[in-house]
PDB file of C-alpha atoms in Angstrom:
ATOM      1  CA  VAL A   1       6.407  -4.135  13.842  1.00  0.00           C
ATOM      2  CA  ARG A   2       3.677  -6.619  14.677  1.00  0.00           C
ATOM      3  CA  ALA A   3       1.549  -6.849  17.814  1.00  0.00           C
ATOM      4  CA  THR A   4       1.161 -10.397  19.066  1.00  0.00           C
ATOM      5  CA  ASP A   5      -0.933  -9.412  22.074  1.00  0.00           C
ATOM      6  CA  ASP A   6      -2.738  -6.247  23.090  1.00  0.00           C
ATOM      7  CA  TYR A   7      -0.109  -3.513  23.523  1.00  0.00           C
ATOM      8  CA  ALA A   8       2.821  -5.905  23.028  1.00  0.00           C
ATOM      9  CA  PHE A   9       4.979  -5.280  19.933  1.00  0.00           C
ATOM     10  CA  LYS A  10       7.472  -7.623  18.348  1.00  0.00           C
ATOM     11  CA  SER A  11       9.286  -7.247  15.057  1.00  0.00           C
ATOM     12  CA  THR A  12       8.320  -9.348  12.072  1.00  0.00           C
ATOM     13  CA  LEU A  13       8.994  -9.300   8.347  1.00  0.00           C
ATOM     14  CA  ALA A  14       6.340  -7.081   6.747  1.00  0.00           C
ATOM     15  CA  THR A  15       7.267  -7.963   3.180  1.00  0.00           C
ATOM     16  CA  ASP A  16       4.794  -9.950   1.125  1.00  0.00           C
ATOM     17  CA  GLU A  17       5.432 -11.978  -2.033  1.00  0.00           C
ATOM     18  CA  PRO A  18       6.386  -9.890  -5.121  1.00  0.00           C
ATOM     19  CA  LEU A  19       3.526  -8.559  -7.241  1.00  0.00           C
ATOM     20  CA  ALA A  20       3.815  -9.281 -10.978  1.00  0.00           C
ATOM     21  CA  GLU A  21       2.620  -6.866 -13.643  1.00  0.00           C
ATOM     22  CA  GLY A  22      -1.123  -7.214 -14.221  1.00  0.00           C
ATOM     23  CA  GLU A  23      -1.651  -9.290 -11.060  1.00  0.00           C
ATOM     24  CA  THR A  24      -4.328  -8.034  -8.669  1.00  0.00           C
ATOM     25  CA  ARG A  25      -3.879  -8.600  -4.960  1.00  0.00           C
ATOM     26  CA  ILE A  26      -5.985  -7.764  -1.916  1.00  0.00           C
ATOM     27  CA  VAL A  27      -3.600  -6.521   0.796  1.00  0.00           C
ATOM     28  CA  THR A  28      -4.811  -6.635   4.401  1.00  0.00           C
ATOM     29  CA  ALA A  29      -3.413  -4.481   7.188  1.00  0.00           C
ATOM     30  CA  SER A  30      -4.638  -4.493  10.792  1.00  0.00           C
ATOM     31  CA  PHE A  31      -3.638  -3.133  14.169  1.00  0.00           C
ATOM     32  CA  ARG A  32      -1.559  -6.298  14.591  1.00  0.00           C
ATOM     33  CA  ASP A  33       0.038  -5.901  11.117  1.00  0.00           C
ATOM     34  CA  PRO A  34      -0.212  -2.138  10.446  1.00  0.00           C
ATOM     35  CA  VAL A  35       2.180  -1.987   7.474  1.00  0.00           C
ATOM     36  CA  ARG A  36       2.469  -4.311   4.468  1.00  0.00           C
ATOM     37  CA  VAL A  37       5.317  -3.999   1.923  1.00  0.00           C
ATOM     38  CA  ILE A  38       4.905  -5.600  -1.506  1.00  0.00           C
ATOM     39  CA  PRO A  39       7.861  -5.652  -3.915  1.00  0.00           C
ATOM     40  CA  LEU A  40       7.025  -5.151  -7.596  1.00  0.00           C
ATOM     41  CA  THR A  41       8.426  -7.527 -10.229  1.00  0.00           C
ATOM     42  CA  LEU A  42       9.649  -4.852 -12.682  1.00  0.00           C
ATOM     43  CA  GLU A  43      11.342  -6.926 -15.407  1.00  0.00           C
ATOM     44  CA  GLY A  44      12.824  -3.902 -17.193  1.00  0.00           C
ATOM     45  CA  ALA A  45       9.847  -1.536 -16.937  1.00  0.00           C
ATOM     46  CA  ALA A  46      10.855   2.136 -17.340  1.00  0.00           C
ATOM     47  CA  ARG A  47       7.607   3.524 -15.903  1.00  0.00           C
ATOM     48  CA  ALA A  48       4.883   1.956 -13.803  1.00  0.00           C
ATOM     49  CA  GLN A  49       1.357   2.893 -12.815  1.00  0.00           C
ATOM     50  CA  VAL A  50       0.143   1.454  -9.523  1.00  0.00           C
ATOM     51  CA  ASP A  51      -3.622   1.374  -8.930  1.00  0.00           C
ATOM     52  CA  PHE A  52      -5.100   1.250  -5.426  1.00  0.00           C
ATOM     53  CA  ARG A  53      -8.721   0.749  -4.313  1.00  0.00           C
ATOM     54  CA  LEU A  54      -9.971   0.659  -0.722  1.00  0.00           C
ATOM     55  CA  VAL A  55     -12.095  -2.492  -0.527  1.00  0.00           C
ATOM     56  CA  ASP A  56     -12.831  -2.666   3.197  1.00  0.00           C
ATOM     57  CA  GLY A  57     -12.221  -0.414   6.178  1.00  0.00           C
ATOM     58  CA  SER A  58     -12.359   3.282   6.922  1.00  0.00           C
ATOM     59  CA  GLY A  59      -9.163   4.360   5.168  1.00  0.00           C
ATOM     60  CA  ALA A  60      -5.557   3.583   4.287  1.00  0.00           C
ATOM     61  CA  PHE A  61      -2.272   5.216   3.443  1.00  0.00           C
ATOM     62  CA  VAL A  62      -0.808   3.874   0.205  1.00  0.00           C
ATOM     63  CA  MET A  63       2.661   4.462  -1.183  1.00  0.00           C
ATOM     64  CA  ALA A  64       4.710   3.488  -4.216  1.00  0.00           C
ATOM     65  CA  GLN A  65       8.448   3.910  -3.959  1.00  0.00           C
ATOM     66  CA  ARG A  66      11.458   3.040  -6.048  1.00  0.00           C
ATOM     67  CA  ALA A  67      14.791   1.957  -4.594  1.00  0.00           C
ATOM     68  CA  GLY A  68      16.458   5.311  -5.403  1.00  0.00           C
ATOM     69  CA  ASP A  69      13.700   7.374  -3.751  1.00  0.00           C
ATOM     70  CA  PRO A  70      12.920   6.073  -0.258  1.00  0.00           C
ATOM     71  CA  LEU A  71      10.231   8.748   0.297  1.00  0.00           C
ATOM     72  CA  GLY A  72       8.211   7.672  -2.734  1.00  0.00           C
ATOM     73  CA  GLU A  73       4.787   8.939  -3.727  1.00  0.00           C
ATOM     74  CA  SER A  74       1.873   8.507  -1.348  1.00  0.00           C
ATOM     75  CA  ASN A  75      -1.808   9.195  -0.962  1.00  0.00           C
ATOM     76  CA  ALA A  76      -4.620   8.648   1.527  1.00  0.00           C
ATOM     77  CA  LEU A  77      -7.693   6.607   0.659  1.00  0.00           C
ATOM     78  CA  GLY A  78     -10.863   6.708   2.688  1.00  0.00           C
ATOM     79  CA  ARG A  79     -14.598   6.701   3.039  1.00  0.00           C
ATOM     80  CA  GLY A  80     -16.025  10.162   3.557  1.00  0.00           C
ATOM     81  CA  SER A  81     -14.208  13.369   4.327  1.00  0.00           C
ATOM     82  CA  ARG A  82     -12.596  15.431   7.047  1.00  0.00           C
ATOM     83  CA  GLY A  83     -13.248  19.144   6.908  1.00  0.00           C
ATOM     84  CA  ASN A  84     -12.831  20.259   3.302  1.00  0.00           C
ATOM     85  CA  VAL A  85     -10.788  17.182   2.344  1.00  0.00           C
ATOM     86  CA  VAL A  86     -12.636  14.368   0.558  1.00  0.00           C
ATOM     87  CA  PHE A  87     -10.706  11.097   0.529  1.00  0.00           C
ATOM     88  CA  PRO A  88     -11.017   8.989  -2.636  1.00  0.00           C
ATOM     89  CA  LEU A  89     -11.779   5.271  -2.548  1.00  0.00           C
ATOM     90  CA  GLU A  90      -9.284   4.682  -5.343  1.00  0.00           C
ATOM     91  CA  ASP A  91      -6.228   6.354  -6.813  1.00  0.00           C
ATOM     92  CA  SER A  92      -3.223   5.713  -9.047  1.00  0.00           C
ATOM     93  CA  ILE A  93       0.425   6.586  -8.581  1.00  0.00           C
ATOM     94  CA  ALA A  94       2.844   6.851 -11.518  1.00  0.00           C
ATOM     95  CA  LEU A  95       6.493   5.957 -11.001  1.00  0.00           C
ATOM     96  CA  ALA A  96       9.360   6.911 -13.312  1.00  0.00           C
ATOM     97  CA  LEU A  97      11.818   4.128 -12.577  1.00  0.00           C
ATOM     98  CA  GLY A  98      14.889   5.354 -14.470  1.00  0.00           C
ATOM     99  CA  ASP A  99      17.826   3.124 -13.588  1.00  0.00           C
ATOM    100  CA  ASP A 100      16.097   1.667 -10.527  1.00  0.00           C
ATOM    101  CA  THR A 101      15.659  -2.076 -10.656  1.00  0.00           C
ATOM    102  CA  ALA A 102      13.507  -2.343  -7.527  1.00  0.00           C
ATOM    103  CA  ALA A 103      10.267  -0.759  -6.392  1.00  0.00           C
ATOM    104  CA  SER A 104       7.702  -1.513  -3.698  1.00  0.00           C
ATOM    105  CA  VAL A 105       4.134  -0.761  -2.749  1.00  0.00           C
ATOM    106  CA  ILE A 106       3.265  -0.026   0.881  1.00  0.00           C
ATOM    107  CA  VAL A 107      -0.205  -0.274   2.443  1.00  0.00           C
ATOM    108  CA  GLN A 108      -0.587   1.157   5.949  1.00  0.00           C
ATOM    109  CA  LEU A 109      -3.363   1.661   8.467  1.00  0.00           C
ATOM    110  CA  PRO A 110      -4.533   5.262   8.798  1.00  0.00           C
ATOM    111  CA  VAL A 111      -3.252   7.310  11.729  1.00  0.00           C
ATOM    112  CA  GLU A 112      -6.487   7.014  13.728  1.00  0.00           C
ATOM    113  CA  PHE A 113      -6.510   4.125  16.189  1.00  0.00           C
ATOM    114  CA  THR A 114      -8.662   1.260  15.010  1.00  0.00           C
ATOM    115  CA  ARG A 115      -8.938  -2.435  15.725  1.00  0.00           C
ATOM    116  CA  ASP A 116     -10.594  -2.958  12.349  1.00  0.00           C
ATOM    117  CA  SER A 117      -8.583  -4.345   9.478  1.00  0.00           C
ATOM    118  CA  ILE A 118      -8.405  -2.647   6.099  1.00  0.00           C
ATOM    119  CA  GLN A 119      -8.207  -4.209   2.674  1.00  0.00           C
ATOM    120  CA  VAL A 120      -6.752  -2.494  -0.375  1.00  0.00           C
ATOM    121  CA  LYS A 121      -6.789  -3.900  -3.899  1.00  0.00           C
ATOM    122  CA  VAL A 122      -3.399  -3.318  -5.561  1.00  0.00           C
ATOM    123  CA  ARG A 123      -2.463  -3.753  -9.226  1.00  0.00           C
ATOM    124  CA  TRP A 124       0.336  -2.345 -11.365  1.00  0.00           C
ATOM    125  CA  GLN A 125       1.114  -2.094 -15.045  1.00  0.00           C
ATOM    126  CA  ARG A 126       3.713  -0.558 -17.293  1.00  0.00           C
ATOM    127  CA  ASP A 127       2.873   3.061 -17.986  1.00  0.00           C
ATOM    128  CA  VAL A 128       3.077   3.265 -21.761  1.00  0.00           C
ATOM    129  CA  GLY A 129       1.525   6.737 -21.985  1.00  0.00           C
ATOM    130  CA  ALA A 130       4.714   8.565 -20.988  1.00  0.00           C
TER     131      ALA A 130
END
């Protein structure tokens, strides 16, 4: 979903170009483009570690999911805390890919309404420590 005008939503493709192993990309989401989906170029990787860092904005939801697990693994990044919860500026998610040949990274605006954009640095590598 993408907003082209205030309070007007139209569908659009939210998928970005594939992210190769070792490539670093700054992913931007905004109230007009609240969700970005980035496919990973796996090339036979059995395990992957995806690193996220909030570069700009108040917070973000980040997710890594493989084709066989549509729920994936997710975390919240942010500046500051809410109650007893302190949100980290960066985090990593490990994926066991098994027989899956496709995986994606998702960057999403936090739940709170904001007109500010967010930027998250995303990078992945094969997890050789498994």
